[in-house]
PDB file of C-alpha atoms in Angstrom:
ATOM      1  CA  MET A 102      92.671  44.160 -50.533  1.00 44.00           C
ATOM      2  CA  ARG A 103      91.850  46.761 -53.118  1.00 45.00           C
ATOM      3  CA  ALA A 104      89.256  48.225 -51.078  1.00 44.00           C
ATOM      4  CA  HIS A 105      91.547  48.892 -47.706  1.00 45.00           C
ATOM      5  CA  ARG A 106      94.050  50.711 -49.994  1.00 47.00           C
ATOM      6  CA  LEU A 107      91.296  52.766 -51.374  1.00 42.00           C
ATOM      7  CA  THR A 108      90.210  53.621 -47.877  1.00 43.00           C
ATOM      8  CA  PHE A 109      93.971  54.250 -46.756  1.00 42.00           C
ATOM      9  CA  ALA A 110      94.391  56.581 -49.662  1.00 43.00           C
ATOM     10  CA  ALA A 111      91.302  58.519 -49.256  1.00 44.00           C
ATOM     11  CA  LEU A 112      92.440  59.016 -45.959  1.00 41.00           C
ATOM     12  CA  VAL A 113      95.845  60.464 -46.484  1.00 42.00           C
ATOM     13  CA  VAL A 114      94.122  62.910 -48.624  1.00 40.00           C
ATOM     14  CA  ALA A 115      91.613  63.947 -46.273  1.00 45.00           C
ATOM     15  CA  ALA A 116      94.574  64.530 -43.720  1.00 44.00           C
ATOM     16  CA  GLY A 117      96.690  66.768 -46.256  1.00 49.00           C
ATOM     17  CA  LEU A 118      93.440  68.843 -46.995  1.00 42.00           C
ATOM     18  CA  SER A 119      93.076  69.288 -43.569  1.00 45.00           C
ATOM     19  CA  LEU A 120      96.647  70.512 -42.573  1.00 42.00           C
ATOM     20  CA  THR A 121      96.443  72.788 -45.947  1.00 44.00           C
ATOM     21  CA  ALA A 122      93.350  74.923 -44.569  1.00 44.00           C
ATOM     22  CA  CYS A 123      94.644  75.314 -41.328  1.00 44.00           C
ATOM     23  CA  GLN A 124      97.934  76.594 -42.651  1.00 50.00           C
ATOM     24  CA  ASN A 125      95.791  78.807 -44.956  1.00 47.00           C
ATOM     25  CA  ASP A 126      93.829  80.188 -42.066  1.00 50.00           C
ATOM     26  CA  ASP A 127      96.765  80.890 -40.162  1.00 50.00           C
ATOM     27  CA  ASP A 128      98.367  83.233 -42.891  1.00 49.00           C
ATOM     28  CA  ALA A 129      95.104  84.637 -43.644  1.00 44.00           C
ATOM     29  CA  ALA A 130      94.771  85.916 -40.022  1.00 47.00           C
ATOM     30  CA  GLY A 131      97.992  87.195 -40.086  1.00 45.00           C
ATOM     31  CA  ALA A 132      97.660  89.400 -43.332  1.00 45.00           C
ATOM     32  CA  THR A 133      94.474  90.764 -42.135  1.00 45.00           C
ATOM     33  CA  ASP A 134      95.292  91.717 -38.402  1.00 49.00           C
ATOM     34  CA  PRO A 135      98.473  93.851 -38.158  1.00 43.00           C
ATOM     35  CA  SER A 136      97.716  94.220 -34.360  1.00 44.00           C
ATOM     36  CA  SER A 137     100.945  92.850 -33.397  1.00 42.00           C
ATOM     37  CA  ALA A 138     103.010  94.593 -35.540  1.00 40.00           C
ATOM     38  CA  SER A 139     101.366  98.066 -34.887  1.00 37.00           C
ATOM     39  CA  SER A 140     101.636  97.623 -31.258  1.00 37.00           C
ATOM     40  CA  ALA A 141     105.094  96.908 -31.346  1.00 34.00           C
ATOM     41  CA  SER A 142     105.540  99.714 -33.049  1.00 36.00           C
ATOM     42  CA  ALA A 143     103.168 101.889 -31.094  1.00 35.00           C
ATOM     43  CA  ALA A 144     105.174 100.453 -28.190  1.00 34.00           C
ATOM     44  CA  SER A 145     108.593 101.730 -29.790  1.00 35.00           C
ATOM     45  CA  SER A 146     107.138 105.292 -30.688  1.00 37.00           C
ATOM     46  CA  SER A 147     105.972 105.765 -26.884  1.00 37.00           C
ATOM     47  CA  GLY A 148     109.408 104.963 -25.407  1.00 40.00           C
ATOM     48  CA  GLY A 149     110.827 107.479 -27.575  1.00 38.00           C
ATOM     49  CA  GLY A 150     108.343 110.383 -26.231  1.00 37.00           C
ATOM     50  CA  SER A 151     109.776 109.442 -23.155  1.00 34.00           C
ATOM     51  CA  GLY A 152     113.054 109.842 -23.914  1.00 36.00           C
ATOM     52  CA  SER A 153     112.602 112.901 -25.670  1.00 35.00           C
ATOM     53  CA  GLY A 154     111.327 114.615 -22.030  1.00 37.00           C
ATOM     54  CA  GLY A 155     114.916 113.133 -20.861  1.00 36.00           C
ATOM     55  CA  THR A 156     116.560 115.303 -23.443  1.00 35.00           C
ATOM     56  CA  ASP A 157     114.751 118.670 -22.572  1.00 38.00           C
ATOM     57  CA  GLN A 158     115.922 117.975 -18.776  1.00 36.00           C
ATOM     58  CA  ASP A 159     119.581 117.068 -19.939  1.00 38.00           C
ATOM     59  CA  SER A 160     119.586 120.616 -22.210  1.00 36.00           C
ATOM     60  CA  GLY A 161     118.765 122.717 -18.629  1.00 35.00           C
ATOM     61  CA  LYS A 162     115.286 122.842 -19.862  1.00 35.00           C
ATOM     62  CA  GLY A 163     112.015 121.728 -17.597  1.00 36.00           C
ATOM     63  CA  SER A 164     108.654 120.709 -18.810  1.00 35.00           C
ATOM     64  CA  ASP A 165     107.651 124.239 -19.845  1.00 37.00           C
ATOM     65  CA  GLY A 166     110.707 124.934 -22.231  1.00 36.00           C
ATOM     66  CA  LYS A 167     112.387 127.230 -19.729  1.00 32.00           C
ATOM     67  CA  GLY A 168     115.953 126.910 -18.377  1.00 32.00           C
ATOM     68  CA  THR A 169     116.118 125.778 -14.637  1.00 29.00           C
ATOM     69  CA  ALA A 170     119.367 126.946 -13.716  1.00 29.00           C
ATOM     70  CA  ALA A 171     119.523 128.216 -10.014  1.00 29.00           C
ATOM     71  CA  PRO A 172     119.918 131.950 -10.053  1.00 30.00           C
ATOM     72  CA  ALA A 173     123.254 133.397  -8.446  1.00 28.00           C
ATOM     73  CA  ASP A 174     121.420 134.758  -5.231  1.00 31.00           C
ATOM     74  CA  SER A 175     119.403 131.196  -4.526  1.00 28.00           C
ATOM     75  CA  GLY A 176     121.615 130.750  -1.469  1.00 30.00           C
ATOM     76  CA  SER A 177     120.715 133.709   0.284  1.00 27.00           C
ATOM     77  CA  GLY A 178     117.262 132.560   0.600  1.00 28.00           C
ATOM     78  CA  SER A 179     115.472 135.955   0.433  1.00 27.00           C
ATOM     79  CA  GLY A 180     115.915 136.829  -3.205  1.00 31.00           C
ATOM     80  CA  SER A 181     118.664 139.261  -2.386  1.00 31.00           C
ATOM     81  CA  GLY A 182     122.128 138.248  -3.266  1.00 37.00           C
ATOM     82  CA  ASP A 183     123.947 140.292  -0.784  1.00 44.00           C
ATOM     83  CA  SER A 184     121.438 139.316   2.448  1.00 43.00           C
ATOM     84  CA  GLY A 185     124.089 136.940   3.824  1.00 60.00           C
ATOM     85  CA  ALA A 186     127.151 138.907   3.406  1.00 91.00           C
ATOM     86  CA  THR A 187     128.570 141.517   5.763  1.00 94.00           C
ATOM     87  CA  PRO A 188     127.315 145.079   5.043  1.00 96.00           C
ATOM     88  CA  LYS A 189     129.190 147.766   3.738  1.00 96.00           C
ATOM     89  CA  CYS A 190     130.884 150.503   6.165  1.00 98.00           C
ATOM     90  CA  THR A 191     128.452 153.523   6.240  1.00 98.00           C
ATOM     91  CA  THR A 192     129.108 157.270   6.997  1.00 98.00           C
ATOM     92  CA  ASP A 193     126.737 156.736  10.347  1.00 98.00           C
ATOM     93  CA  GLY A 194     128.124 153.367  11.276  1.00 98.00           C
ATOM     94  CA  LEU A 195     132.168 155.131  11.492  1.00 98.00           C
ATOM     95  CA  LYS A 196     133.770 157.512  14.051  1.00 98.00           C
ATOM     96  CA  ILE A 197     136.115 159.141  11.475  1.00 98.00           C
ATOM     97  CA  THR A 198     139.018 161.279  13.094  1.00 98.00           C
ATOM     98  CA  ALA A 199     142.008 163.119  11.522  1.00 98.00           C
ATOM     99  CA  GLN A 200     145.601 163.070  13.330  1.00 97.00           C
ATOM    100  CA  ASP A 201     148.923 165.127  12.248  1.00 97.00           C
ATOM    101  CA  GLY A 202     151.211 162.269  10.449  1.00 94.00           C
ATOM    102  CA  PHE A 203     154.326 164.826   9.712  1.00 93.00           C
ATOM    103  CA  ILE A 204     157.451 163.632  10.329  1.00 91.00           C
ATOM    104  CA  GLU A 205     160.591 165.909  10.504  1.00 89.00           C
ATOM    105  CA  GLY A 206     162.489 165.578   7.200  1.00 88.00           C
ATOM    106  CA  ASP A 207     159.671 164.426   5.154  1.00 91.00           C
ATOM    107  CA  PRO A 208     159.205 166.850   1.862  1.00 92.00           C
ATOM    108  CA  GLU A 209     155.493 166.644   2.154  1.00 95.00           C
ATOM    109  CA  GLY A 210     152.970 167.020   4.680  1.00 96.00           C
ATOM    110  CA  SER A 211     150.701 163.943   6.012  1.00 97.00           C
ATOM    111  CA  VAL A 212     147.590 163.659   7.851  1.00 97.00           C
ATOM    112  CA  VAL A 213     146.155 160.221   8.849  1.00 98.00           C
ATOM    113  CA  VAL A 214     142.699 159.836   8.970  1.00 98.00           C
ATOM    114  CA  GLY A 215     141.486 156.894  11.017  1.00 98.00           C
ATOM    115  CA  LEU A 216     137.981 155.296  10.317  1.00 98.00           C
ATOM    116  CA  THR A 217     136.351 153.299  13.809  1.00 98.00           C
ATOM    117  CA  ASN A 218     133.967 150.942  12.759  1.00 98.00           C
ATOM    118  CA  GLY A 219     131.044 151.619  15.625  1.00 98.00           C
ATOM    119  CA  SER A 220     128.033 150.461  14.141  1.00 97.00           C
ATOM    120  CA  GLY A 221     127.923 147.453  16.379  1.00 97.00           C
ATOM    121  CA  ALA A 222     128.403 144.884  13.955  1.00 97.00           C
ATOM    122  CA  ASP A 223     131.346 144.005  11.517  1.00 98.00           C
ATOM    123  CA  CYS A 224     131.355 145.893   7.807  1.00 98.00           C
ATOM    124  CA  VAL A 225     133.471 146.101   4.646  1.00 97.00           C
ATOM    125  CA  ILE A 226     135.588 148.512   3.157  1.00 97.00           C
ATOM    126  CA  SER A 227     137.788 149.219   0.464  1.00 95.00           C
ATOM    127  CA  GLY A 228     138.628 151.717  -2.172  1.00 97.00           C
ATOM    128  CA  PHE A 229     139.436 155.500  -1.721  1.00 98.00           C
ATOM    129  CA  ALA A 230     137.589 157.789   0.735  1.00 98.00           C
ATOM    130  CA  GLY A 231     136.640 161.175  -0.940  1.00 98.00           C
ATOM    131  CA  VAL A 232     138.310 164.163   0.467  1.00 98.00           C
ATOM    132  CA  ASP A 233     138.550 167.478   0.235  1.00 98.00           C
ATOM    133  CA  LEU A 234     140.214 170.480   1.513  1.00 97.00           C
ATOM    134  CA  LYS A 235     137.934 173.721   2.441  1.00 97.00           C
ATOM    135  CA  THR A 236     140.346 176.810   1.980  1.00 96.00           C
ATOM    136  CA  ASN A 237     139.827 180.684   1.841  1.00 95.00           C
ATOM    137  CA  ALA A 238     140.413 180.023  -2.152  1.00 92.00           C
ATOM    138  CA  GLY A 239     137.916 177.487  -2.281  1.00 94.00           C
ATOM    139  CA  THR A 240     137.703 173.606  -2.101  1.00 95.00           C
ATOM    140  CA  ILE A 241     140.935 171.386  -3.272  1.00 95.00           C
ATOM    141  CA  SER A 242     140.014 168.109  -4.102  1.00 96.00           C
ATOM    142  CA  ALA A 243     142.462 165.305  -3.287  1.00 97.00           C
ATOM    143  CA  THR A 244     143.749 163.088  -6.320  1.00 96.00           C
ATOM    144  CA  ARG A 245     143.833 159.431  -5.647  1.00 97.00           C
ATOM    145  CA  LYS A 246     147.274 157.756  -5.581  1.00 96.00           C
ATOM    146  CA  GLY A 247     147.892 154.257  -5.417  1.00 95.00           C
ATOM    147  CA  GLU A 248     146.236 150.754  -6.267  1.00 94.00           C
ATOM    148  CA  PRO A 249     142.640 149.989  -3.788  1.00 93.00           C
ATOM    149  CA  GLY A 250     143.384 146.685  -1.949  1.00 90.00           C
ATOM    150  CA  ASP A 251     140.551 143.963  -1.509  1.00 94.00           C
ATOM    151  CA  PRO A 252     137.722 144.569   0.437  1.00 95.00           C
ATOM    152  CA  TYR A 253     138.395 144.733   4.127  1.00 95.00           C
ATOM    153  CA  THR A 254     136.201 143.348   6.640  1.00 97.00           C
ATOM    154  CA  LEU A 255     136.361 146.052   9.756  1.00 98.00           C
ATOM    155  CA  ARG A 256     135.597 144.053  13.002  1.00 98.00           C
ATOM    156  CA  ASN A 257     133.382 146.442  15.255  1.00 98.00           C
ATOM    157  CA  GLY A 258     135.516 148.763  17.476  1.00 98.00           C
ATOM    158  CA  LYS A 259     138.270 148.875  15.224  1.00 97.00           C
ATOM    159  CA  GLU A 260     139.944 151.250  13.262  1.00 97.00           C
ATOM    160  CA  ILE A 261     141.425 151.385   9.623  1.00 97.00           C
ATOM    161  CA  ASP A 262     143.599 154.181   8.411  1.00 97.00           C
ATOM    162  CA  PHE A 263     144.420 156.332   5.136  1.00 97.00           C
ATOM    163  CA  TYR A 264     146.593 158.799   4.457  1.00 97.00           C
ATOM    164  CA  VAL A 265     146.097 162.259   3.308  1.00 98.00           C
ATOM    165  CA  SER A 266     149.458 163.868   1.728  1.00 97.00           C
ATOM    166  CA  TYR A 267     149.779 167.970   0.881  1.00 97.00           C
ATOM    167  CA  PRO A 268     152.773 170.339  -0.293  1.00 95.00           C
ATOM    168  CA  LEU A 269     154.479 172.301   2.256  1.00 94.00           C
ATOM    169  CA  ASN A 270     154.137 176.494   2.136  1.00 92.00           C
ATOM    170  CA  GLU A 271     158.059 177.007   2.457  1.00 87.00           C
ATOM    171  CA  SER A 272     157.393 180.094   0.330  1.00 80.00           C
ATOM    172  CA  GLY A 273     157.406 182.361   3.458  1.00 75.00           C
ATOM    173  CA  GLY A 274     154.125 183.856   2.430  1.00 78.00           C
ATOM    174  CA  SER A 275     150.610 183.255   3.909  1.00 83.00           C
ATOM    175  CA  GLY A 276     149.952 180.801   1.133  1.00 91.00           C
ATOM    176  CA  VAL A 277     146.125 179.504   0.893  1.00 94.00           C
ATOM    177  CA  ARG A 278     144.788 178.864   4.185  1.00 95.00           C
ATOM    178  CA  ILE A 279     143.004 175.486   5.264  1.00 96.00           C
ATOM    179  CA  THR A 280     140.039 175.950   7.184  1.00 95.00           C
ATOM    180  CA  GLY A 281     138.728 172.138   7.351  1.00 97.00           C
ATOM    181  CA  LEU A 282     138.668 168.284   5.998  1.00 98.00           C
ATOM    182  CA  VAL A 283     135.852 166.913   4.266  1.00 98.00           C
ATOM    183  CA  VAL A 284     136.240 162.743   4.018  1.00 98.00           C
ATOM    184  CA  THR A 285     133.134 161.225   2.708  1.00 98.00           C
ATOM    185  CA  PRO A 286     133.877 156.978   3.067  1.00 98.00           C
ATOM    186  CA  PRO A 287     134.318 154.641   0.206  1.00 97.00           C
ATOM    187  CA  ASN A 288     130.550 154.176  -1.647  1.00 95.00           C
ATOM    188  CA  GLU A 289     128.791 156.780   0.714  1.00 97.00           C
ATOM    189  CA  THR A 290     127.544 160.314  -0.209  1.00 97.00           C
ATOM    190  CA  LYS A 291     127.307 161.714   3.147  1.00 98.00           C
ATOM    191  CA  SER A 292     130.703 163.495   3.922  1.00 98.00           C
ATOM    192  CA  VAL A 293     131.936 164.379   7.829  1.00 98.00           C
ATOM    193  CA  THR A 294     134.163 167.748   8.043  1.00 98.00           C
ATOM    194  CA  LEU A 295     136.885 167.793  10.721  1.00 98.00           C
ATOM    195  CA  ASP A 296     139.129 170.388  11.906  1.00 98.00           C
ATOM    196  CA  TRP A 297     142.314 170.435   9.861  1.00 97.00           C
ATOM    197  CA  PRO A 298     145.048 168.556  11.662  1.00 97.00           C
ATOM    198  CA  GLY A 299     148.026 169.694   9.883  1.00 96.00           C
ATOM    199  CA  ASN A 300     150.210 173.038   8.734  1.00 95.00           C
ATOM    200  CA  SER A 301     147.778 175.630   8.530  1.00 94.00           C
ATOM    201  CA  SER A 302     148.552 176.436   4.858  1.00 95.00           C
ATOM    202  CA  LEU A 303     149.331 175.516   1.258  1.00 95.00           C
ATOM    203  CA  PRO A 304     151.717 177.168  -1.114  1.00 92.00           C
ATOM    204  CA  ALA A 305     149.808 179.347  -3.394  1.00 88.00           C
ATOM    205  CA  SER A 306     150.020 177.696  -7.127  1.00 79.00           C
ATOM    206  CA  ASP A 307     148.576 177.974 -10.513  1.00 65.00           C
ATOM    207  CA  GLY A 308     147.716 174.246 -10.477  1.00 68.00           C
ATOM    208  CA  SER A 309     151.227 172.603 -11.647  1.00 69.00           C
ATOM    209  CA  GLY A 310     152.481 172.803  -8.386  1.00 71.00           C
ATOM    210  CA  PRO A 311     152.536 169.680  -5.888  1.00 86.00           C
ATOM    211  CA  GLN A 312     148.933 168.024  -5.626  1.00 92.00           C
ATOM    212  CA  VAL A 313     147.007 167.199  -2.339  1.00 96.00           C
ATOM    213  CA  LEU A 314     146.887 163.262  -2.957  1.00 97.00           C
ATOM    214  CA  VAL A 315     144.845 160.637  -1.109  1.00 97.00           C
ATOM    215  CA  GLY A 316     145.889 157.187  -0.438  1.00 97.00           C
ATOM    216  CA  PRO A 317     143.398 154.006  -0.222  1.00 97.00           C
ATOM    217  CA  ILE A 318     141.941 152.556   2.627  1.00 97.00           C
ATOM    218  CA  GLY A 319     144.550 151.102   4.375  1.00 95.00           C
ATOM    219  CA  SER A 320     147.418 152.981   3.132  1.00 94.00           C
ATOM    220  CA  ALA A 321     148.150 154.207   6.822  1.00 86.00           C
ATOM    221  CA  GLY A 322     148.394 152.279   9.992  1.00 66.00           C
ATOM    222  CA  GLN A 323     147.434 148.711  10.471  1.00 49.00           C
ATOM    223  CA  GLY A 324     143.914 148.597  10.852  1.00 45.00           C
ATOM    224  CA  GLY A 325     142.222 145.887  12.735  1.00 43.00           C
TER     225      GLY A 325
END
């Protein structure tokens, strides 16, 4: 009976030593092999790198660090911001005429200048035309009066007008004789010289009297 008890006790001790050895082996493996922890850390770091690329995109930058905002003229398809817009009216595309617009009783003389689009396509016009009166005493440049309207699309074959006003010569003298009207369309440098359709002279002046004035495009007539 004593022998059996000793054998059982020996078995219990052996089993305990075996379990302790297994546990110590597992602990040692965890202490000497940090691959599992470092792998998790590396995975987290990799995720952060991908996120930083997203941050570049959110801030308007691409992979090269430069802005990726579309240029203002990207809709044109050719790099020119106005390639798809209606072109401006040019001197060569306009037929320019002038007629007397004076109405009896008015304190000033008036000439209506008409601009007819003969270019074959619609064009845009706005602002003031340049107006000069050629006289026997030299050139007199008209002074702008009024506020220009918004840019106006002048359809092919249609006309738009503006006025030129000038002081009447009521002095009884010969005054300053007008020999021609020079018109330069807005934003153009090429001029057209027309016959002057109004009164033949201006009152002689030292510059302190009434001026020759020009109204903005569309200031006379209805246009079209």
